[in-house]
Amino acid sequence: ESFAGKTKVWRKKGVAASQVRDVTQCHGYSLTNLLNFFSGQRLNISSLNTTTNDNSTSQNTTVPPTPVPYVSPGPYLVEYPHDYQYIINEPQKCEQENPFVVLIVPVAPNNRQHRDIIRKTWGSESLVQDKVVRLFFLLGLHTGEEVEQVQQQVLQESKEHHDLIQSNFVDCYKNLTIKTMVMLEWLTAHCSSPSYAMKIDSDMFLNVHNLVSMLLNAQKANYMTGLVASGGTVLRNPSSKWYLPHDIYAPPQYPRYALGLGYILSLDLPKKLVEASRHVKAVYIEDVYLGLLMQHLGIPPTDPPNWGYFHVIPLPYNRCAFSRIVATTTDPNTNREQIWNDFKNPGPYC
């Protein structure tokens, strides 16, 4: 039986689904070690209690994230049982602030540097063309060295900025599909009032003004856009980072999908995508999986109004060029704060 069928039964009957955690291929960190530190041998469980933040207080409730033995559906599939819990949450922000667009940045728990850079650059844009823009960072659990120290730092950062959402899945590349589905469930439960959400990677440059301008003229429902791939070839070489064997996905090409570097959703879609996930086996390539869900729904992603809006290959900085885009990846050696400060200087772009 497929995991989709099992989760459908779990949800309908209210049965407590087994708390599956995909820890395979997570930087070589073993399930035994993970269970050890969660059982308190390496980590004080009290530090992982759920923190729910509102404007005035932070409340701790005892909901420790306790992984149980994982039964893998295979190395190229992901088990998503819809029962992940929040360690840190901001459940009231969307309803209180009613933003036009919500920016969600998936990022590793120990990557404070990227979060701070974003807060100082495009993440600081909170009111654009009289539209409220709200930023959140989405985290899983750190593994490897200094687990307790990283978690304590994350909790302190949450108290300082109130922009973190953390769930109890293991944060690693092979779990990006889980991370994306947690994002969709969070949007469904806590952030249905905005018009749009954008998932954007932490190494991106975002022109928030152009994003808002594009969305002011976009359709309000069944809308997903970004750098849309059409006719993408399924890679069959086992050495490829994006390898999928024939028995996991037989067609030679993927359906249309928006590349994961940055895509926009109308806020009616998260609930529909979560529902569709009960019927479509989850592959570990998260943007492809969203394309499969959109195909299941019969809703193809929409091409952006300008093909020059999104860049998967880093665009060399130029004020004029950056004034015409929505988002681009950046080179790891790029000083993003310096670029942002220059970009925000007064005067003509071109």
XYZ file of C-alpha atoms in Angstrom:
350
model
C 0.000 0.000 0.000
C 1.296 3.449 -0.875
C 1.972 6.016 1.848
C -0.685 8.233 0.265
C -3.314 5.590 0.949
C -2.140 5.113 4.515
C -2.152 8.797 5.349
C -5.608 9.151 3.848
C -6.876 6.475 6.228
C -5.049 8.056 9.166
C -6.634 11.424 8.491
C -10.157 10.126 7.877
C -10.293 7.821 10.870
C -8.325 10.043 13.199
C -5.890 7.226 13.891
C -2.568 8.299 15.402
C -0.217 7.873 12.477
C 3.257 6.565 13.182
C 5.564 9.553 13.512
C 7.788 8.854 10.557
C 10.964 10.869 10.254
C 13.149 10.621 7.164
C 16.691 10.659 8.505
C 18.197 8.781 5.569
C 21.012 10.561 3.751
C 21.001 13.449 6.252
C 24.713 14.216 6.259
C 25.518 10.708 7.473
C 23.797 11.210 10.806
C 22.507 7.876 12.082
C 19.032 7.142 13.404
C 20.578 5.705 16.577
C 22.343 8.965 17.381
C 19.233 10.967 16.581
C 17.128 8.879 18.942
C 19.813 9.115 21.612
C 19.919 12.884 21.722
C 16.130 13.160 21.550
C 15.767 10.717 24.430
C 17.761 13.144 26.547
C 21.162 11.476 26.405
C 22.614 14.298 24.315
C 19.935 16.973 24.380
C 17.805 18.501 27.088
C 14.292 17.834 25.786
C 12.940 20.859 27.640
C 14.836 23.060 25.197
C 12.716 21.659 22.357
C 9.303 22.371 23.791
C 6.898 24.188 21.529
C 7.329 27.951 21.610
C 4.286 29.880 20.439
C 4.981 33.558 19.962
C 2.515 36.408 19.793
C 3.072 40.146 19.991
C 3.535 40.227 23.736
C 4.491 36.846 25.144
C 6.238 33.577 24.431
C 4.535 30.505 25.843
C 6.135 27.097 26.306
C 4.048 23.949 26.194
C 5.431 20.472 26.661
C 5.197 18.923 23.205
C 8.623 17.333 22.760
C 9.426 16.240 19.199
C 10.082 12.537 19.714
C 11.080 10.653 16.568
C 10.275 6.961 16.350
C 11.947 4.304 14.198
C 11.646 5.147 10.538
C 10.486 2.677 7.878
C 11.724 4.039 4.579
C 9.495 3.831 1.479
C 12.716 3.798 -0.562
C 15.678 6.110 -1.105
C 13.914 8.231 -3.738
C 10.552 8.552 -2.048
C 9.593 10.533 1.037
C 7.071 9.424 3.649
C 4.947 12.378 4.718
C 2.416 11.355 7.396
C 0.994 14.833 8.111
C 1.764 14.700 11.820
C 4.794 16.927 12.247
C 4.655 19.278 15.207
C 5.856 22.846 15.567
C 8.677 23.565 17.971
C 8.534 27.296 17.243
C 5.450 28.894 15.746
C 4.050 32.321 14.905
C 0.372 31.410 14.532
C -1.100 34.910 14.879
C 1.150 37.009 12.641
C -0.781 36.643 9.398
C -4.189 37.258 10.921
C -2.927 40.261 12.881
C -1.003 41.930 10.070
C -3.037 40.803 7.023
C -0.113 40.963 4.571
C -0.553 41.057 0.816
C 2.287 38.596 0.302
C 4.119 36.306 2.727
C 7.755 35.445 2.049
C 8.864 32.053 3.373
C 12.555 31.187 3.316
C 13.539 27.561 4.018
C 16.919 27.640 5.725
C 19.065 25.371 7.888
C 18.792 25.970 11.661
C 22.501 26.760 11.981
C 22.507 29.227 9.074
C 21.983 32.388 11.105
C 24.213 34.314 8.698
C 21.804 33.950 5.771
C 18.838 34.914 7.933
C 20.563 38.053 9.183
C 21.609 39.075 5.671
C 18.025 38.704 4.458
C 16.707 40.716 7.417
C 19.116 43.530 6.517
C 18.341 43.459 2.784
C 15.166 42.508 0.910
C 13.587 40.988 4.014
C 13.435 44.457 5.544
C 10.876 45.589 2.954
C 7.669 45.431 5.004
C 5.496 47.975 3.143
C 5.735 48.146 -0.645
C 3.296 50.143 -2.768
C 1.028 50.345 0.296
C 1.010 46.535 0.530
C 2.198 44.720 3.663
C 4.935 42.142 3.096
C 5.742 39.627 5.866
C 8.855 37.479 6.175
C 9.200 34.063 7.851
C 12.042 31.548 7.976
C 11.215 27.825 7.960
C 13.514 25.449 9.860
C 13.715 21.793 10.754
C 15.960 20.204 13.389
C 19.727 20.486 13.315
C 21.760 17.274 13.361
C 25.412 16.547 13.854
C 27.634 18.580 16.132
C 26.434 21.114 18.710
C 22.753 20.156 18.457
C 21.750 21.620 21.808
C 23.757 24.801 21.294
C 22.219 25.427 17.863
C 18.708 24.843 19.188
C 19.197 27.238 22.083
C 20.481 29.869 19.660
C 17.438 29.355 17.439
C 15.081 29.780 20.399
C 16.829 33.003 21.396
C 16.704 34.253 17.810
C 12.972 33.566 17.727
C 12.439 35.657 20.846
C 14.408 38.476 19.246
C 12.865 38.532 15.771
C 9.561 36.604 15.924
C 9.989 35.397 12.357
C 10.955 31.709 12.775
C 8.813 28.643 12.185
C 10.437 25.367 13.225
C 9.063 21.858 12.896
C 10.359 18.517 14.156
C 11.646 16.985 10.938
C 15.348 16.484 10.339
C 16.625 19.416 8.274
C 18.626 18.061 5.331
C 18.528 18.034 1.541
C 16.689 14.726 1.244
C 13.888 16.144 3.397
C 13.172 19.267 1.335
C 9.845 17.796 0.231
C 8.867 17.377 3.883
C 9.948 20.962 4.519
C 7.802 22.186 1.633
C 4.758 20.241 2.802
C 5.187 21.595 6.337
C 5.214 25.075 4.777
C 1.972 24.360 2.915
C 0.296 22.977 6.032
C 1.400 26.022 8.030
C 0.009 28.382 5.396
C -3.268 26.461 5.404
C -3.592 26.526 9.190
C -2.188 29.934 10.085
C -1.892 32.141 7.019
C -4.943 31.981 4.768
C -5.767 35.706 4.772
C -2.929 37.037 2.549
C -3.361 36.995 -1.204
C -0.061 35.292 -2.036
C 2.915 33.450 -0.587
C 6.380 33.188 -2.065
C 8.807 30.431 -1.208
C 12.305 31.723 -1.859
C 15.733 30.243 -1.216
C 18.094 31.917 1.225
C 20.797 32.668 -1.367
C 18.516 34.762 -3.584
C 18.253 38.461 -4.374
C 14.606 39.552 -4.381
C 13.273 42.748 -5.929
C 10.245 43.100 -3.662
C 8.874 46.115 -5.548
C 8.738 44.169 -8.812
C 7.254 41.159 -7.020
C 4.393 43.244 -5.646
C 3.872 44.977 -9.010
C 3.615 41.598 -10.736
C 1.155 40.247 -8.171
C -1.092 43.315 -8.322
C -1.958 42.184 -11.844
C -1.968 38.421 -11.226
C -4.924 36.074 -10.981
C -6.253 35.571 -7.460
C -6.848 31.807 -7.469
C -5.206 28.628 -8.786
C -2.077 30.644 -9.439
C 1.487 29.421 -9.266
C 4.357 31.070 -11.068
C 8.106 31.420 -11.066
C 10.743 30.072 -13.408
C 8.517 27.397 -14.940
C 10.208 24.352 -16.462
C 8.357 22.612 -19.267
C 9.337 19.240 -20.694
C 12.055 18.681 -18.108
C 13.905 15.410 -18.682
C 13.929 12.850 -15.878
C 17.574 12.099 -15.081
C 18.366 8.378 -15.028
C 22.077 8.600 -14.201
C 22.534 7.302 -10.622
C 25.381 9.755 -10.065
C 23.085 12.742 -10.613
C 21.889 14.771 -7.641
C 18.383 14.602 -9.158
C 18.395 10.939 -10.185
C 15.054 9.138 -10.225
C 14.894 5.475 -11.271
C 12.298 4.273 -13.752
C 10.390 2.257 -11.151
C 9.826 5.407 -9.067
C 8.781 7.679 -11.938
C 8.309 6.051 -15.331
C 7.561 8.952 -17.734
C 10.622 10.372 -19.504
C 9.606 13.958 -18.759
C 8.235 15.827 -15.757
C 5.035 17.844 -15.908
C 5.376 21.611 -15.806
C 6.766 22.809 -12.495
C 8.190 26.002 -11.005
C 11.840 25.743 -10.004
C 12.369 25.734 -6.262
C 14.640 28.779 -6.200
C 11.550 30.967 -5.858
C 7.886 30.456 -6.693
C 4.644 32.228 -5.865
C 1.326 30.683 -4.839
C -2.115 32.178 -4.505
C -3.274 31.349 -0.989
C -6.095 29.069 -2.102
C -3.497 26.568 -3.341
C -1.755 25.348 -0.154
C -4.867 23.544 1.104
C -5.480 22.002 -2.324
C -1.876 20.850 -2.576
C -1.971 19.269 0.881
C -5.148 17.410 -0.115
C -3.527 16.274 -3.372
C -0.496 14.969 -1.470
C -2.692 12.202 -0.056
C -2.949 10.727 -3.533
C 0.489 11.319 -5.064
C 3.617 9.551 -3.854
C 6.178 12.092 -2.696
C 9.567 12.143 -4.392
C 12.495 13.857 -2.713
C 12.854 16.519 -5.448
C 10.529 19.068 -3.865
C 9.806 21.375 -6.802
C 9.120 18.408 -9.078
C 6.765 17.013 -6.440
C 4.765 20.246 -6.389
C 4.540 19.948 -10.172
C 3.132 16.434 -9.767
C 0.566 17.738 -7.276
C -0.405 20.568 -9.623
C -0.798 18.016 -12.421
C -3.039 15.931 -10.165
C -5.161 19.032 -9.531
C -5.296 19.860 -13.236
C -3.766 23.304 -12.592
C -0.638 23.986 -14.667
C 1.824 26.553 -13.309
C 1.586 29.923 -15.045
C 4.486 31.423 -16.946
C 5.622 34.745 -15.466
C 4.578 37.839 -17.427
C 8.233 38.372 -18.347
C 10.719 35.553 -18.841
C 13.481 37.807 -17.564
C 11.933 38.034 -14.091
C 13.579 34.898 -12.629
C 17.194 33.749 -13.013
C 18.509 30.351 -11.952
C 22.061 31.238 -13.056
C 23.460 34.064 -10.906
C 22.976 37.391 -12.617
C 26.037 39.661 -12.273
C 25.076 42.733 -10.306
C 24.083 45.784 -12.279
C 21.633 48.363 -10.972
C 19.823 48.571 -14.284
C 19.572 44.789 -14.744
C 18.478 44.181 -11.149
C 15.764 46.839 -11.469
C 14.067 44.680 -14.125
C 14.016 41.310 -12.362
C 12.005 39.722 -9.566
C 14.589 37.236 -8.285
C 17.991 35.803 -9.084
C 20.347 33.368 -7.447
C 23.579 34.912 -6.206
C 27.162 33.747 -6.292
C 28.362 32.444 -2.888
C 31.083 35.103 -2.818
C 28.672 37.968 -3.485
C 28.424 40.657 -0.808
C 24.634 40.831 -0.755
C 24.484 43.643 1.780
C 26.733 45.793 -0.381
C 24.620 45.040 -3.458
C 21.423 45.879 -1.598
C 22.769 49.158 -0.260
C 23.845 50.204 -3.745
C 20.547 49.088 -5.260
C 18.575 51.165 -2.739
C 20.588 54.316 -3.365
C 18.481 57.162 -4.795
C 18.756 58.022 -8.460
C 17.902 56.374 -11.775
C 18.608 52.683 -12.184
C 19.460 52.872 -15.871
